[in-house]
Structures are given as C-alpha cells and as structure tokens.
Amino acid sequence: MTETDHFVAVRGVIKRFGDNEVLREIDLTVDLHQVVCLIGASGSGKSTLLRCLNLLEPVDEGTIVIDGQAITNGQVDVNVLRRKIGIVFQAFNLFPHMTVMQNITLAPRKARGLSKDEADSAARDLLQRIGLDDKADEFPDRLSGGQQQRVAIARALAMNPTLMLLDEITSALDPQLVGEVLNLVRQLADTGMTMVLATHEMGFAREVADKVCFLDGGVILEEGPPDQIFSSPREERTREFLARIIEAGRLLA
Amino acid sequence: MGKFLHAFFSPLGLRRAVPQVWDGFQTNIKMMVIAEALVLVLALVVAIVRGLPGRSTLPLRAIAVAYTDFFRGTPLILVAYVFALGLPSLQLAVVSHQSLITYGILSLTIVYTAYVTEVYRAGIESVHPSQRMASRSLGLTYAQTMRYVILPQAIRRVVPPLLNDFIGLQKDTAIITVIGVTDALAQAGFYSNDFFSYAGYTLAAVFFVILTIPFARFTDHLIKQREQLERGQLV
C-alpha cells in the first residue's frame, strides 16, 4: 500500500518538550473506518500522539498525512483541519458558562457558519442519540461525569468529523459511569467512524479495536490485531505491561 | 466633644449644606460614570493586547506593558496636574481646549485603566488552558476562543476585584478637585468658609458611601444569581 491509501499516515514523528523526547520516531497508519487503540503506561506518549494528529501539538520532525493532505508542512490552516477532526479529552473540558446546547452548537455556528436553527436542530438529534435530550438547557456542572463526557463526544460530533480522537475518555469517571460512555463509542464504531483512542480499558480495546498499538517510551513497540496483542504479545515489555494490567483487574471488562 | 459634634454633625449645618454639596456631587457622579465606562472597555483592550500570541505582536505587547507599568506607578494627583496644566499650555488644536472636567475624566481613565488591565489579565490567566485547547480543537480561531470561551469566564471571575477598583475610582474623583473642578469636596470647602461649619464635608462623605454600597450589593446579587444558575444551589 502507498502512503495515500491510508486515511492517516504518520511517518517518523518526533516530538520534544525541551530536552525530553516524548515521541521518538512514531510510524502509524489508520485506514478509513478503522478503530485503532493506543495502549501503554502513563507517559508513554499516547496523549501527545493524539494531540499531534490535530496539531494541538506541533511535531518537531516527521510527517503526518490525513486524508491525502500533509498537515505537518506548516502550510495547512489548523482551524480548517481541526474542524474535520474531533477530539475528546479525559477531563471533558466542557465550557462551564454555557448550557449543553450552547456547548454543542458553538463550533457549528461560529466555525462552520450554521444558523442557530440549523445548529440547534442538529444538536437536538445528537442529544437524542446520546440519550440526553432532556438536558439541553442544563449547565455542565449539573451533569454526572458520564453525562458530561457524552456531551463532550456530541460536541465533537457536531462538526461532522471524519476522524475522532479519544484521549482516555473514561479515565476520570467513576467505574459505574464508564459503561455508558463506552456504549456510545461502540455505537460510533458500528457506524464506521474512523477513530484513534488512547485507553486503559483493555477489555474494551480488545472488543472494538481493529488494531492495537502498544506505546512504550515514545515508540510503538508492537502493533497488531487485538487478539494477537492481548493473547500472544511478541515483546517482553508488552507482556509485562499486560501482566500489570491484569493484576489491576482491568482486562476482565 | 460638643464642639466637634456641632462642627461636623449639626443638623442645621447638614440640612443647609445639601443643595450646595449635592450640586458638586453631581460632577463626581458624571466623572465616575464616564471614566468607569471608558475604563471597562479600554482595560479589556489593553489586557487582550498584552496576551496576544506570536512574535509579530511583540511591539504592541511591549507598549501595553510599558503603559500599565508607568501609570500604575504614577500618583493620580500628579497625572491630573500634568493633564490640566500641561495640555492647555501646549496650545494644540483639540487637546489643549478641553474643560477641567474632561481633563479630570482623562486622568482617572488613564490611571485606572492601568489597574483594571491587570485585573482582567489575572482573570484571563485564571481560565484553565484546557478550555482554550478544547475550543481550538473544535476549529475555533484564537479570536473566537477569546470572545466566546475565555473572556466570558474571565470577566465573571473578576467582577469582585473590578468592583473594588471602581469604588477606588469613585472615591478618587474627589482628587480631581485639586485642578479646580467644582465637585462635592470643593463645594464642601466653600460651604465651610461661608458658614464656619464642617457639615459639608460630612455630607460629602455620606454621599460617597451611599453611592458605593448599593453598587456592592448589586454585584453580590449578580454573582449569586449566576452561580445558582450554573451549580443548582449554593454549597
């Protein structure tokens, strides 16, 4: 396959924070409708990699091509690029001074130029889809963590992205709220949304991922189909990591 | 004691001073209202300029920093003298031919804008960077992010310190009396010369206090109302 056959192609990406090399020559491809899970310990570079994909973090070296367009050459309009790439954060990052409805419709109205009516009606459809149509006029602080995260996902979806990046979106949630958020992600995967997600939910990764990448010390040490990674990892470091996860009881989801 | 009470609180003196001091106090009100409106807008502009990103904006930011540093450190009374005495002596087209009240408003605006800029800036910086990141990740521009995400949160947070500075401004309108504006303090002075009574000063003080208290309560009310809306109840 050539570079342009992949929806996302990351080649030799290096990212430094000062002297600290957080990503050391990352190579990664994501195909259309694929769900790729990034696993690895905290500090392995998962979040940084996701943020490089929509240029929230500029990369120092290497190239990233998304949908046939090189985004790392400094020529690309980041605002236009980001409208097509949704990202959801661990800490939700909803806008606390806006209602759920306003959170969802802000970017469609201001960045895509939709009218209030168009944006509102699209937002209502989304709210129905995530089962929160009765919360449209609530402020985020009055919702549970799981509900807030579902709203954050809806806010990203409201831009009709072609790629979704999910950055440990269940890590800040109480265990009993994780399910509702994962269900929503599962629905998204079923609709064919292309997704890259960093996660500690190994059971979930095994279930939805087409490909799992194990990051360690800023490189993708091992990648493959979930069954292979979780059942017969080739690398010693992957085995160690998975053993620690099993000990912590997170693989039995 | 009786003498003191008589000098400052004689009922007759107080009552008799009302028209004259009130006449002067209207000038204070005029100066504070205009200066506050200007400060509210100008300080926000300076604060935004100070936070602009990119290397190309460096000269603008430097001007903003120099301005705030200079006028926060200069006494208002000195600024007022410089404007009221200095500008007319320059014999320039428009700036040399303004009323004393205008020079007073100008002094108050320039000095207080420097203070309030810092208040706004603290507010802007208090909004967590993840808010900016979330907004930019949706494809909103820097300007849109400021306008819709950062500033609304920042301004709400700085209402109490903003109010504090405005109360300071309201009181400092009395300083403008030194350049010859006939405000409440000046009228109280005239009154004490005419009637050998300090009741005019007492009355002026009462006017100032009466003006600030409802202002403070109103702001408290606004803050509380907003909190209830967002949080459900007060904790």
Short mmCIF file of C-alpha atoms in Angstrom, two decimals:
data_model
loop_
_atom_site.label_atom_id
_atom_site.label_comp_id
_atom_site.label_asym_id
_atom_site.label_seq_id
_atom_site.Cartn_x
_atom_site.Cartn_y
_atom_site.Cartn_z
CA MET A 1 0.00 0.00 0.00
CA THR A 2 1.19 3.50 -0.71
CA GLU A 3 1.01 6.42 1.67
CA THR A 4 -2.20 7.83 0.22
CA ASP A 5 -4.09 4.58 0.61
CA HIS A 6 -4.18 5.09 4.32
CA PHE A 7 -6.57 7.61 5.81
CA VAL A 8 -3.97 8.62 8.36
CA ALA A 9 -0.25 8.03 7.81
CA VAL A 10 2.25 9.03 10.48
CA ARG A 11 5.90 8.72 9.48
CA GLY A 12 8.91 9.21 11.72
CA VAL A 13 7.22 11.68 14.02
CA ILE A 14 9.39 13.12 16.76
CA LYS A 15 8.08 15.42 19.46
CA ARG A 16 10.19 17.03 22.14
CA PHE A 17 9.29 19.05 25.19
CA GLY A 18 12.58 20.78 25.88
CA ASP A 19 15.17 18.05 26.21
CA ASN A 20 12.57 15.41 26.79
CA GLU A 21 11.83 13.38 23.65
CA VAL A 22 8.23 12.31 24.16
CA LEU A 23 7.70 10.74 20.74
CA ARG A 24 10.68 9.04 19.13
CA GLU A 25 10.04 8.15 15.50
CA ILE A 26 6.44 7.14 15.54
CA ASP A 27 5.09 5.28 12.49
CA LEU A 28 1.37 4.64 12.41
CA THR A 29 -1.30 4.12 9.80
CA VAL A 30 -5.06 4.24 10.22
CA ASP A 31 -7.43 3.20 7.46
CA LEU A 32 -10.88 4.59 6.82
CA HIS A 33 -13.48 3.12 9.26
CA GLN A 34 -10.73 1.59 11.33
CA VAL A 35 -10.61 1.79 15.12
CA VAL A 36 -7.08 1.96 16.42
CA CYS A 37 -6.37 1.69 20.14
CA LEU A 38 -3.22 3.07 21.70
CA ILE A 39 -2.28 1.34 24.91
CA GLY A 40 0.68 1.82 27.17
CA ALA A 41 1.67 3.19 30.56
CA SER A 42 1.13 6.81 31.54
CA GLY A 43 3.84 8.93 29.97
CA SER A 44 4.37 6.56 27.05
CA GLY A 45 3.26 9.28 24.62
CA LYS A 46 -0.33 8.25 23.80
CA SER A 47 -1.89 11.63 24.53
CA THR A 48 0.89 13.54 22.82
CA LEU A 49 0.50 11.42 19.71
CA LEU A 50 -3.24 12.13 19.61
CA ARG A 51 -2.63 15.85 20.03
CA CYS A 52 -0.12 15.82 17.22
CA LEU A 53 -2.77 14.36 14.91
CA ASN A 54 -4.83 17.57 15.03
CA LEU A 55 -1.83 19.86 15.53
CA LEU A 56 -2.75 20.81 19.08
CA GLU A 57 0.92 19.95 19.48
CA PRO A 58 3.22 20.84 16.59
CA VAL A 59 5.54 17.98 15.67
CA ASP A 60 9.30 18.56 15.58
CA GLU A 61 10.18 16.06 12.87
CA GLY A 62 8.42 13.61 10.59
CA THR A 63 5.25 13.83 8.54
CA ILE A 64 1.57 13.26 9.14
CA VAL A 65 -0.78 12.83 6.19
CA ILE A 66 -4.53 12.84 6.81
CA ASP A 67 -6.99 12.14 4.01
CA GLY A 68 -4.29 12.75 1.41
CA GLN A 69 -3.23 16.08 2.88
CA ALA A 70 0.14 16.60 4.54
CA ILE A 71 -0.58 18.52 7.73
CA THR A 72 2.96 18.85 9.03
CA ASN A 73 4.42 21.11 6.34
CA GLY A 74 3.34 24.32 8.05
CA GLN A 75 1.08 25.24 5.11
CA VAL A 76 -2.14 23.87 6.47
CA ASP A 77 -4.83 26.05 8.09
CA VAL A 78 -5.09 24.44 11.52
CA ASN A 79 -8.61 25.77 12.07
CA VAL A 80 -9.89 24.14 8.89
CA LEU A 81 -8.05 20.91 9.71
CA ARG A 82 -9.43 20.71 13.24
CA ARG A 83 -13.00 21.13 12.06
CA LYS A 84 -12.70 17.69 10.44
CA ILE A 85 -11.00 16.01 13.41
CA GLY A 86 -12.91 15.65 16.63
CA ILE A 87 -11.07 15.17 19.91
CA VAL A 88 -12.46 14.23 23.30
CA PHE A 89 -10.40 14.74 26.43
CA GLN A 90 -10.03 12.85 29.66
CA ALA A 91 -11.30 15.83 31.69
CA PHE A 92 -14.28 16.56 29.34
CA ASN A 93 -13.32 20.26 29.08
CA LEU A 94 -16.87 21.39 28.51
CA PHE A 95 -17.42 25.14 28.65
CA PRO A 96 -18.85 25.69 32.15
CA HIS A 97 -20.53 29.02 31.34
CA MET A 98 -22.61 27.55 28.53
CA THR A 99 -25.57 25.19 28.55
CA VAL A 100 -25.27 21.75 26.98
CA MET A 101 -26.97 23.12 23.88
CA GLN A 102 -24.60 26.09 23.65
CA ASN A 103 -21.59 23.81 24.16
CA ILE A 104 -22.64 21.66 21.23
CA THR A 105 -23.69 24.44 18.86
CA LEU A 106 -20.85 26.93 19.44
CA ALA A 107 -18.41 25.49 16.91
CA PRO A 108 -21.01 24.58 14.25
CA ARG A 109 -22.29 28.15 14.36
CA LYS A 110 -19.03 30.04 14.62
CA ALA A 111 -16.63 27.78 12.74
CA ARG A 112 -18.96 26.19 10.20
CA GLY A 113 -21.28 29.15 9.88
CA LEU A 114 -24.54 27.30 10.50
CA SER A 115 -27.57 29.33 11.52
CA LYS A 116 -28.83 28.97 15.08
CA ASP A 117 -31.83 26.95 13.91
CA GLU A 118 -29.73 24.55 11.83
CA ALA A 119 -27.21 24.07 14.63
CA ASP A 120 -29.90 23.66 17.29
CA SER A 121 -31.77 21.06 15.33
CA ALA A 122 -28.61 19.09 14.60
CA ALA A 123 -27.68 19.31 18.27
CA ARG A 124 -31.08 18.02 19.32
CA ASP A 125 -30.63 15.00 17.07
CA LEU A 126 -27.25 14.35 18.64
CA LEU A 127 -28.62 14.75 22.16
CA GLN A 128 -31.31 12.24 21.36
CA ARG A 129 -28.70 9.85 20.05
CA ILE A 130 -26.70 10.10 23.28
CA GLY A 131 -29.86 9.89 25.37
CA LEU A 132 -29.59 13.34 26.91
CA ASP A 133 -32.29 15.26 25.04
CA ASP A 134 -33.78 16.38 28.35
CA LYS A 135 -30.50 18.02 29.41
CA ALA A 136 -30.21 20.55 26.58
CA ASP A 137 -30.63 23.58 28.84
CA GLU A 138 -28.60 22.34 31.79
CA PHE A 139 -25.15 23.64 32.62
CA PRO A 140 -22.33 21.04 32.59
CA ASP A 141 -21.71 21.23 36.35
CA ARG A 142 -25.17 19.85 36.96
CA LEU A 143 -24.50 16.66 34.99
CA SER A 144 -22.74 13.48 36.09
CA GLY A 145 -19.26 12.78 34.77
CA GLY A 146 -20.59 10.19 32.35
CA GLN A 147 -23.19 12.60 31.05
CA GLN A 148 -20.60 15.35 30.68
CA GLN A 149 -18.36 13.08 28.69
CA ARG A 150 -21.24 12.07 26.41
CA VAL A 151 -21.93 15.76 25.82
CA ALA A 152 -18.25 16.28 25.01
CA ILE A 153 -18.47 13.49 22.44
CA ALA A 154 -21.62 15.06 20.98
CA ARG A 155 -19.86 18.43 20.84
CA ALA A 156 -17.08 16.89 18.77
CA LEU A 157 -19.55 15.00 16.55
CA ALA A 158 -21.50 18.19 15.85
CA MET A 159 -18.71 19.25 13.50
CA ASN A 160 -19.26 16.11 11.39
CA PRO A 161 -15.65 15.00 11.79
CA THR A 162 -14.13 12.34 9.57
CA LEU A 163 -11.77 11.25 12.33
CA MET A 164 -12.31 11.07 16.07
CA LEU A 165 -9.51 11.11 18.63
CA LEU A 166 -10.42 9.91 22.10
CA ASP A 167 -7.90 10.62 24.81
CA GLU A 168 -8.51 8.29 27.78
CA ILE A 169 -12.07 9.46 27.90
CA THR A 170 -13.13 7.13 30.70
CA SER A 171 -10.15 7.60 33.00
CA ALA A 172 -11.73 10.40 35.02
CA LEU A 173 -15.03 8.58 35.51
CA ASP A 174 -16.41 6.57 38.40
CA PRO A 175 -16.43 2.87 37.41
CA GLN A 176 -20.22 2.70 37.19
CA LEU A 177 -20.25 5.57 34.67
CA VAL A 178 -17.67 4.07 32.32
CA GLY A 179 -20.20 1.78 30.64
CA GLU A 180 -22.47 4.49 29.27
CA VAL A 181 -19.55 6.28 27.64
CA LEU A 182 -18.08 3.11 26.16
CA ASN A 183 -21.50 2.18 24.79
CA LEU A 184 -21.55 5.43 22.90
CA VAL A 185 -18.08 4.81 21.50
CA ARG A 186 -19.17 1.32 20.49
CA GLN A 187 -22.12 2.83 18.60
CA LEU A 188 -19.73 5.20 16.85
CA ALA A 189 -17.50 2.31 15.83
CA ASP A 190 -20.55 0.47 14.47
CA THR A 191 -21.43 3.45 12.28
CA GLY A 192 -17.98 3.22 10.72
CA MET A 193 -16.38 6.26 12.36
CA THR A 194 -12.62 6.25 11.98
CA MET A 195 -11.18 6.52 15.47
CA VAL A 196 -7.91 6.58 17.30
CA LEU A 197 -8.26 6.12 21.03
CA ALA A 198 -5.88 6.05 23.91
CA THR A 199 -7.33 3.87 26.61
CA HIS A 200 -6.68 1.86 29.74
CA GLU A 201 -9.86 -0.18 29.20
CA MET A 202 -8.21 -3.27 27.74
CA GLY A 203 -11.41 -5.30 27.55
CA PHE A 204 -12.98 -2.54 25.51
CA ALA A 205 -9.91 -2.18 23.30
CA ARG A 206 -9.99 -5.88 22.60
CA GLU A 207 -13.65 -5.69 21.66
CA VAL A 208 -13.77 -2.64 19.36
CA ALA A 209 -10.23 -2.25 18.01
CA ASP A 210 -9.18 -3.32 14.55
CA LYS A 211 -5.62 -2.65 15.54
CA VAL A 212 -3.89 -2.20 18.88
CA CYS A 213 -0.61 -0.32 19.27
CA PHE A 214 1.50 -0.66 22.37
CA LEU A 215 3.47 2.50 23.09
CA ASP A 216 6.50 2.37 25.31
CA GLY A 217 8.93 5.22 25.89
CA GLY A 218 7.72 7.22 22.91
CA VAL A 219 7.80 4.46 20.28
CA ILE A 220 5.21 1.99 19.06
CA LEU A 221 6.88 -1.14 20.30
CA GLU A 222 4.33 -3.55 18.98
CA GLU A 223 1.16 -3.39 16.94
CA GLY A 224 -1.31 -5.92 15.61
CA PRO A 225 -4.85 -7.23 15.80
CA PRO A 226 -6.20 -7.19 19.37
CA ASP A 227 -6.27 -10.96 19.74
CA GLN A 228 -2.61 -11.22 18.91
CA ILE A 229 -1.54 -8.33 21.16
CA PHE A 230 -3.56 -9.44 24.14
CA SER A 231 -3.13 -13.23 23.76
CA SER A 232 0.35 -13.65 22.38
CA PRO A 233 2.36 -10.44 22.56
CA ARG A 234 5.76 -10.75 20.95
CA GLU A 235 7.60 -8.19 23.02
CA GLU A 236 8.67 -8.72 26.60
CA ARG A 237 7.67 -5.14 27.53
CA THR A 238 4.14 -5.71 26.18
CA ARG A 239 3.83 -8.87 28.24
CA GLU A 240 4.98 -7.01 31.36
CA PHE A 241 2.54 -4.18 30.75
CA LEU A 242 -0.39 -6.53 30.18
CA ALA A 243 0.53 -8.56 33.26
CA ARG A 244 0.37 -5.41 35.37
CA ILE A 245 -2.99 -4.51 33.84
CA ILE A 246 -4.41 -7.98 34.57
CA GLU A 247 -3.17 -7.67 38.13
CA ALA A 248 -5.07 -4.40 38.40
CA GLY A 249 -8.17 -6.21 37.14
CA ARG A 250 -8.77 -4.13 34.05
CA LEU A 251 -8.71 -6.86 31.40
CA LEU A 252 -11.84 -8.59 32.61
CA ALA A 253 -14.26 -5.95 31.35
CA MET B 1 -17.00 66.77 72.22
CA GLY B 2 -19.96 69.09 71.87
CA LYS B 3 -17.88 71.39 69.74
CA PHE B 4 -16.82 68.51 67.50
CA LEU B 5 -20.37 67.28 67.05
CA HIS B 6 -21.53 70.76 66.31
CA ALA B 7 -18.79 71.36 63.73
CA PHE B 8 -19.38 68.13 61.80
CA PHE B 9 -22.90 66.97 62.61
CA SER B 10 -25.04 69.98 63.41
CA PRO B 11 -28.48 69.11 61.97
CA LEU B 12 -28.95 72.59 60.70
CA GLY B 13 -25.49 72.61 59.09
CA LEU B 14 -26.10 69.28 57.39
CA ARG B 15 -29.51 70.25 56.09
CA ARG B 16 -28.34 73.63 54.90
CA ALA B 17 -25.36 72.12 53.05
CA VAL B 18 -27.39 69.64 51.00
CA PRO B 19 -28.14 71.74 47.89
CA GLN B 20 -24.59 73.03 47.55
CA VAL B 21 -22.77 69.73 48.15
CA TRP B 22 -25.26 67.81 46.02
CA ASP B 23 -24.61 70.25 43.22
CA GLY B 24 -20.90 69.43 43.41
CA PHE B 25 -21.50 65.73 43.84
CA GLN B 26 -23.27 65.54 40.51
CA THR B 27 -19.94 66.43 38.96
CA ASN B 28 -18.34 63.50 40.80
CA ILE B 29 -21.06 61.20 39.52
CA LYS B 30 -20.57 62.44 35.99
CA MET B 31 -16.81 61.90 36.14
CA MET B 32 -17.09 58.43 37.65
CA VAL B 33 -19.74 57.18 35.26
CA ILE B 34 -17.88 58.31 32.15
CA ALA B 35 -14.47 57.19 33.44
CA GLU B 36 -15.81 53.78 34.52
CA ALA B 37 -17.42 53.15 31.16
CA LEU B 38 -14.19 54.04 29.39
CA VAL B 39 -12.02 52.02 31.79
CA LEU B 40 -14.23 48.95 31.42
CA VAL B 41 -13.65 48.89 27.66
CA LEU B 42 -10.09 50.23 27.37
CA ALA B 43 -8.67 47.98 30.08
CA LEU B 44 -10.13 44.94 28.34
CA VAL B 45 -8.49 46.02 25.10
CA VAL B 46 -5.10 46.51 26.77
CA ALA B 47 -5.39 43.17 28.59
CA ILE B 48 -6.18 41.37 25.32
CA VAL B 49 -3.25 43.09 23.59
CA ARG B 50 -0.92 42.02 26.41
CA GLY B 51 -1.89 38.39 25.89
CA LEU B 52 -1.65 38.29 22.08
CA PRO B 53 0.25 35.31 20.69
CA GLY B 54 3.06 35.35 18.15
CA ARG B 55 6.31 37.19 17.68
CA SER B 56 4.85 39.84 15.37
CA THR B 57 2.74 41.28 18.18
CA LEU B 58 5.74 41.89 20.42
CA PRO B 59 5.88 45.70 19.87
CA LEU B 60 2.20 46.03 20.74
CA ARG B 61 2.63 43.94 23.85
CA ALA B 62 5.66 46.00 24.86
CA ILE B 63 3.64 49.20 24.59
CA ALA B 64 0.86 47.69 26.68
CA VAL B 65 3.33 46.58 29.37
CA ALA B 66 5.08 49.96 29.44
CA TYR B 67 1.74 51.73 29.72
CA THR B 68 0.49 49.64 32.66
CA ASP B 69 3.82 49.77 34.46
CA PHE B 70 4.05 53.54 34.11
CA PHE B 71 0.53 54.59 35.03
CA ARG B 72 0.11 52.11 37.86
CA GLY B 73 3.14 53.67 39.44
CA THR B 74 2.18 57.33 38.94
CA PRO B 75 0.04 59.12 41.54
CA LEU B 76 -3.34 60.19 40.18
CA ILE B 77 -2.92 63.69 41.58
CA LEU B 78 0.26 64.11 39.54
CA VAL B 79 -1.36 62.83 36.36
CA ALA B 80 -4.27 65.20 36.91
CA TYR B 81 -1.91 68.18 37.27
CA VAL B 82 0.03 67.21 34.17
CA PHE B 83 -3.10 66.97 32.05
CA ALA B 84 -4.92 70.00 33.43
CA LEU B 85 -1.92 72.34 33.44
CA GLY B 86 0.29 70.77 30.82
CA LEU B 87 -2.06 70.09 27.95
CA PRO B 88 -3.58 73.60 27.73
CA SER B 89 -0.10 75.15 27.78
CA LEU B 90 0.84 73.18 24.68
CA GLN B 91 -1.71 75.16 22.65
CA LEU B 92 -2.59 72.22 20.45
CA ALA B 93 -5.72 72.00 18.37
CA VAL B 94 -8.22 69.91 20.31
CA VAL B 95 -6.36 68.55 23.31
CA SER B 96 -5.48 71.95 24.73
CA HIS B 97 -9.02 73.28 24.75
CA GLN B 98 -10.95 70.90 26.96
CA SER B 99 -12.85 71.61 30.14
CA LEU B 100 -11.28 70.82 33.51
CA ILE B 101 -13.80 68.03 33.99
CA THR B 102 -12.63 66.44 30.76
CA TYR B 103 -9.03 66.55 31.92
CA GLY B 104 -10.18 65.03 35.19
CA ILE B 105 -12.00 62.21 33.41
CA LEU B 106 -8.96 61.67 31.21
CA SER B 107 -6.66 61.36 34.26
CA LEU B 108 -8.99 58.95 36.03
CA THR B 109 -9.39 56.86 32.89
CA ILE B 110 -5.70 56.60 32.13
CA VAL B 111 -4.66 55.71 35.67
CA TYR B 112 -7.48 53.28 36.38
CA THR B 113 -7.25 51.57 33.00
CA ALA B 114 -3.72 50.56 34.01
CA TYR B 115 -5.02 48.97 37.24
CA VAL B 116 -8.03 47.29 35.70
CA THR B 117 -5.94 45.87 32.85
CA GLU B 118 -4.11 43.77 35.43
CA VAL B 119 -7.39 42.63 36.92
CA TYR B 120 -8.65 41.46 33.53
CA ARG B 121 -5.32 39.83 32.79
CA ALA B 122 -5.43 37.86 36.03
CA GLY B 123 -8.92 36.73 35.08
CA ILE B 124 -7.85 35.63 31.62
CA GLU B 125 -4.94 33.68 33.03
CA SER B 126 -7.14 32.02 35.62
CA VAL B 127 -9.12 30.19 32.92
CA HIS B 128 -7.59 26.74 32.65
CA PRO B 129 -5.55 26.14 29.46
CA SER B 130 -7.68 23.06 28.75
CA GLN B 131 -10.56 25.40 27.95
CA ARG B 132 -8.52 27.10 25.27
CA MET B 133 -7.38 23.71 23.98
CA ALA B 134 -10.95 22.40 23.82
CA SER B 135 -12.08 25.46 21.92
CA ARG B 136 -9.19 25.44 19.45
CA SER B 137 -9.64 21.71 18.90
CA LEU B 138 -13.14 22.42 17.59
CA GLY B 139 -11.66 24.62 14.86
CA LEU B 140 -12.49 27.94 16.51
CA THR B 141 -9.90 30.64 15.89
CA TYR B 142 -7.84 32.39 18.56
CA ALA B 143 -10.16 35.41 18.42
CA GLN B 144 -13.32 33.29 18.62
CA THR B 145 -11.85 31.35 21.52
CA MET B 146 -11.20 34.58 23.40
CA ARG B 147 -14.58 36.00 22.57
CA TYR B 148 -16.79 33.02 23.36
CA VAL B 149 -14.82 30.82 25.75
CA ILE B 150 -12.09 32.66 27.66
CA LEU B 151 -13.40 36.19 28.21
CA PRO B 152 -16.89 35.28 29.44
CA GLN B 153 -15.35 33.07 32.12
CA ALA B 154 -12.56 35.50 32.92
CA ILE B 155 -14.79 38.55 33.29
CA ARG B 156 -17.21 36.75 35.55
CA ARG B 157 -14.37 35.82 37.85
CA VAL B 158 -13.00 39.34 38.12
CA VAL B 159 -16.26 41.12 38.93
CA PRO B 160 -15.44 41.45 42.66
CA PRO B 161 -11.90 42.89 42.20
CA LEU B 162 -13.22 45.03 39.35
CA LEU B 163 -15.82 46.45 41.68
CA ASN B 164 -13.12 47.12 44.22
CA ASP B 165 -11.19 49.23 41.74
CA PHE B 166 -14.33 51.06 40.72
CA ILE B 167 -15.05 52.01 44.31
CA GLY B 168 -11.49 53.33 44.39
CA LEU B 169 -12.16 55.30 41.24
CA GLN B 170 -15.37 56.73 42.65
CA LYS B 171 -13.57 58.00 45.72
CA ASP B 172 -10.66 59.32 43.68
CA THR B 173 -12.95 61.60 41.71
CA ALA B 174 -12.53 63.82 44.78
CA ILE B 175 -8.84 64.20 43.94
CA ILE B 176 -9.81 65.96 40.73
CA THR B 177 -10.86 68.89 42.90
CA VAL B 178 -7.18 69.95 43.01
CA ILE B 179 -7.22 71.02 39.36
CA GLY B 180 -10.17 73.31 40.01
CA VAL B 181 -13.18 71.14 39.24
CA THR B 182 -16.08 72.19 41.44
CA ASP B 183 -17.04 68.81 42.84
CA ALA B 184 -18.58 67.80 46.15
CA LEU B 185 -15.35 68.32 48.02
CA ALA B 186 -14.86 71.82 46.58
CA GLN B 187 -18.42 72.76 47.42
CA ALA B 188 -17.98 71.43 50.95
CA GLY B 189 -14.93 73.67 51.23
CA PHE B 190 -16.85 76.71 50.03
CA TYR B 191 -19.60 75.86 52.45
CA SER B 192 -17.26 75.63 55.42
CA ASN B 193 -15.74 79.01 54.54
CA ASP B 194 -19.15 80.62 54.28
CA PHE B 195 -20.78 79.12 57.34
CA PHE B 196 -17.85 78.09 59.57
CA SER B 197 -19.22 74.54 59.59
CA TYR B 198 -17.63 71.27 58.52
CA ALA B 199 -21.01 69.64 57.96
CA GLY B 200 -20.44 69.95 54.22
CA TYR B 201 -17.53 67.51 54.43
CA THR B 202 -19.60 65.08 56.48
CA LEU B 203 -22.32 65.28 53.91
CA ALA B 204 -19.92 64.72 51.03
CA ALA B 205 -18.60 61.60 52.82
CA VAL B 206 -22.16 60.34 53.26
CA PHE B 207 -22.84 60.85 49.56
CA PHE B 208 -19.78 58.83 48.58
CA VAL B 209 -20.69 55.99 50.91
CA ILE B 210 -24.31 55.93 49.81
CA LEU B 211 -23.16 55.60 46.23
CA THR B 212 -20.85 52.63 46.75
CA ILE B 213 -22.99 50.43 49.00
CA PRO B 214 -25.83 49.67 46.59
CA PHE B 215 -23.23 49.13 43.89
CA ALA B 216 -21.54 46.45 46.01
CA ARG B 217 -24.82 44.74 46.93
CA PHE B 218 -25.94 44.72 43.30
CA THR B 219 -22.73 42.99 42.23
CA ASP B 220 -23.09 40.40 45.01
CA HIS B 221 -26.57 39.73 43.73
CA LEU B 222 -25.39 39.25 40.15
CA ILE B 223 -22.68 36.81 41.20
CA LYS B 224 -25.05 34.79 43.33
CA GLN B 225 -27.69 34.63 40.64
CA ARG B 226 -25.23 33.29 38.09
CA GLU B 227 -23.85 30.71 40.48
CA GLN B 228 -27.28 29.39 41.24
CA LEU B 229 -28.00 29.04 37.56
CA GLU B 230 -24.84 27.06 36.85
CA ARG B 231 -24.48 25.00 40.00
CA GLY B 232 -28.05 24.39 41.09
CA GLN B 233 -27.55 25.59 44.63
CA LEU B 234 -25.01 27.29 46.83
CA VAL B 235 -22.76 24.93 48.71
#
